[in-house]
XYZ file of C-alpha atoms in Angstrom:
180
model
C -6.024 -55.216 33.812
C -8.363 -56.816 31.495
C -10.840 -54.213 32.051
C -8.378 -51.713 30.580
C -7.606 -53.983 27.542
C -11.334 -54.372 26.912
C -11.877 -50.556 27.023
C -8.904 -49.716 24.697
C -10.255 -52.367 22.267
C -13.641 -50.679 22.201
C -12.310 -47.312 21.982
C -10.260 -48.543 18.915
C -13.248 -50.044 17.245
C -15.386 -46.728 17.878
C -12.350 -44.663 16.422
C -12.062 -47.081 13.189
C -16.092 -46.910 12.838
C -15.981 -42.953 13.147
C -12.915 -43.212 10.124
C -15.263 -45.540 8.150
C -18.457 -43.640 8.592
C -16.977 -40.147 7.936
C -14.773 -41.617 4.856
C -11.610 -39.636 6.153
C -9.192 -41.140 3.778
C -5.948 -39.625 2.421
C -5.930 -39.209 -1.259
C -2.881 -38.554 -3.323
C -3.538 -37.371 -6.950
C -1.142 -38.828 -9.528
C -0.079 -36.061 -12.217
C 1.475 -37.500 -15.139
C 4.593 -35.790 -16.468
C 3.175 -36.159 -20.045
C -0.656 -36.364 -20.919
C -1.362 -39.507 -22.914
C -3.760 -38.946 -25.930
C -6.435 -41.260 -27.117
C -4.322 -41.753 -30.226
C -1.437 -42.829 -28.090
C -3.955 -45.661 -26.419
C -5.261 -47.024 -29.672
C -1.586 -47.737 -31.020
C -0.953 -51.526 -31.716
C 1.971 -53.532 -32.880
C 2.026 -55.263 -36.223
C 4.665 -57.508 -37.545
C 5.472 -57.352 -41.403
C 7.842 -59.451 -43.446
C 10.617 -58.009 -45.806
C 13.673 -59.677 -47.106
C 17.132 -58.839 -45.470
C 19.380 -57.008 -48.104
C 22.529 -59.237 -46.728
C 21.299 -62.612 -46.213
C 18.266 -62.634 -48.656
C 16.052 -64.280 -46.049
C 12.893 -63.127 -44.775
C 12.936 -61.309 -41.645
C 10.270 -59.546 -39.474
C 9.786 -55.839 -39.021
C 7.486 -54.465 -36.098
C 5.615 -51.356 -36.608
C 3.295 -49.343 -34.410
C 0.144 -48.293 -35.991
C -3.214 -46.804 -35.043
C -5.550 -49.977 -34.292
C -8.489 -48.182 -35.541
C -6.910 -48.635 -39.096
C -7.428 -52.363 -38.645
C -11.092 -52.400 -37.728
C -12.237 -52.442 -41.567
C -10.577 -55.104 -43.600
C -7.277 -55.711 -41.362
C -5.754 -57.916 -44.062
C -6.141 -55.236 -46.793
C -4.646 -52.591 -44.416
C -1.615 -54.740 -43.664
C -1.025 -55.576 -47.124
C -1.215 -51.802 -48.214
C 1.493 -51.353 -45.369
C 3.813 -54.183 -46.799
C 3.474 -52.514 -50.272
C 4.904 -49.332 -48.908
C 7.846 -51.036 -47.709
C 10.189 -51.289 -44.666
C 11.422 -48.505 -42.407
C 14.697 -50.170 -41.789
C 17.993 -49.812 -43.887
C 18.789 -53.559 -43.557
C 15.599 -54.746 -45.113
C 14.179 -54.616 -48.831
C 10.644 -54.794 -50.207
C 9.967 -58.007 -51.930
C 6.741 -57.052 -53.693
C 7.371 -54.481 -56.754
C 6.488 -50.737 -56.530
C 3.827 -50.889 -59.455
C 1.779 -53.762 -58.049
C -1.807 -53.114 -57.020
C -4.139 -55.041 -55.010
C -7.064 -55.771 -57.333
C -9.247 -57.693 -54.854
C -9.505 -58.605 -51.408
C -12.093 -60.898 -49.798
C -12.061 -62.826 -46.345
C -14.254 -66.231 -46.173
C -14.243 -69.094 -44.002
C -10.913 -67.987 -42.059
C -9.198 -67.545 -45.529
C -7.950 -64.204 -47.164
C -8.103 -64.126 -50.860
C -6.162 -61.719 -52.511
C -5.917 -60.916 -56.253
C -2.791 -58.563 -57.381
C -2.013 -56.946 -60.549
C 0.401 -59.003 -63.098
C 3.213 -56.730 -62.008
C 3.841 -59.168 -59.394
C 4.912 -61.671 -61.894
C 8.693 -62.196 -62.201
C 9.296 -64.363 -65.407
C 5.708 -65.107 -65.566
C 5.699 -66.861 -61.978
C 5.088 -65.486 -58.613
C 7.815 -65.747 -56.646
C 7.614 -68.019 -53.493
C 9.340 -65.391 -51.254
C 6.521 -63.099 -52.147
C 3.677 -65.549 -51.102
C 5.644 -66.194 -47.952
C 5.948 -62.701 -47.175
C 2.087 -61.913 -47.595
C 1.049 -65.085 -45.925
C 3.337 -64.428 -42.728
C 2.180 -60.979 -42.483
C -1.559 -61.993 -42.587
C -1.400 -64.945 -40.584
C -0.611 -62.974 -37.604
C -4.362 -62.101 -37.504
C -6.180 -64.641 -35.026
C -8.866 -65.208 -37.618
C -6.766 -65.949 -40.662
C -5.768 -69.672 -41.070
C -4.940 -69.621 -44.854
C -4.059 -67.301 -47.765
C -4.528 -67.357 -51.390
C -2.915 -65.304 -53.572
C -4.069 -64.976 -57.098
C -2.844 -62.768 -60.189
C -5.196 -60.985 -62.625
C -6.076 -62.785 -65.923
C -4.268 -61.794 -69.019
C -5.626 -61.878 -72.416
C -2.893 -62.672 -75.091
C -3.042 -61.940 -78.859
C -4.760 -65.032 -79.854
C -7.632 -64.166 -77.140
C -6.726 -67.133 -75.389
C -7.140 -66.472 -71.473
C -3.835 -67.008 -69.580
C -4.581 -67.745 -65.675
C -1.503 -66.592 -63.645
C -3.151 -67.532 -60.789
C -0.852 -69.827 -58.475
C -3.332 -72.375 -57.394
C -4.500 -72.923 -61.078
C -1.025 -73.749 -62.161
C -0.408 -75.999 -59.223
C -3.647 -77.689 -60.244
C -2.617 -77.934 -64.096
C 0.730 -79.484 -62.912
C -0.809 -82.042 -60.480
C -3.458 -83.026 -63.415
C -0.619 -83.360 -65.938
C 1.180 -85.835 -63.502
C -1.862 -87.571 -62.900
C -2.594 -88.277 -66.600
C 1.104 -89.237 -67.309
C 0.908 -91.968 -64.359
């Protein structure tokens, strides 16, 4: 009886070795119902922040874009998309239509953007605008901070009025320190 078992095991090993040697395998080919293009493979999801028309709070909207667009200056591309406005009817643009991006740079994990003066409302930049821009850009892994500036304007007496939010804050801090 043991001889029969040993002979069956040896025959099984020989058959298995023959299958492996002659590479006999059953292959099934998967045929997709719809072919996937290279453009579809490059799509990535980005999040943009707009104001909800009803609640007036900042709300996220996700958008699928071609990731190739984000290879060169991704922060600038995200702001350009943000300026175009939301796809949802429930959301509204925060940044006025006629605002232009004058400069954009990235240095030491900080994005620095300079906008045209049309971004100002009553000679100030709204906090909700800065919040929308910051949240949109902070989704990029390399961005740790965002600086928003507004172009300098020359008034009638040729004094330069700097509307950049950082200088306004610095001037307020200096005034508080000198009054103390």
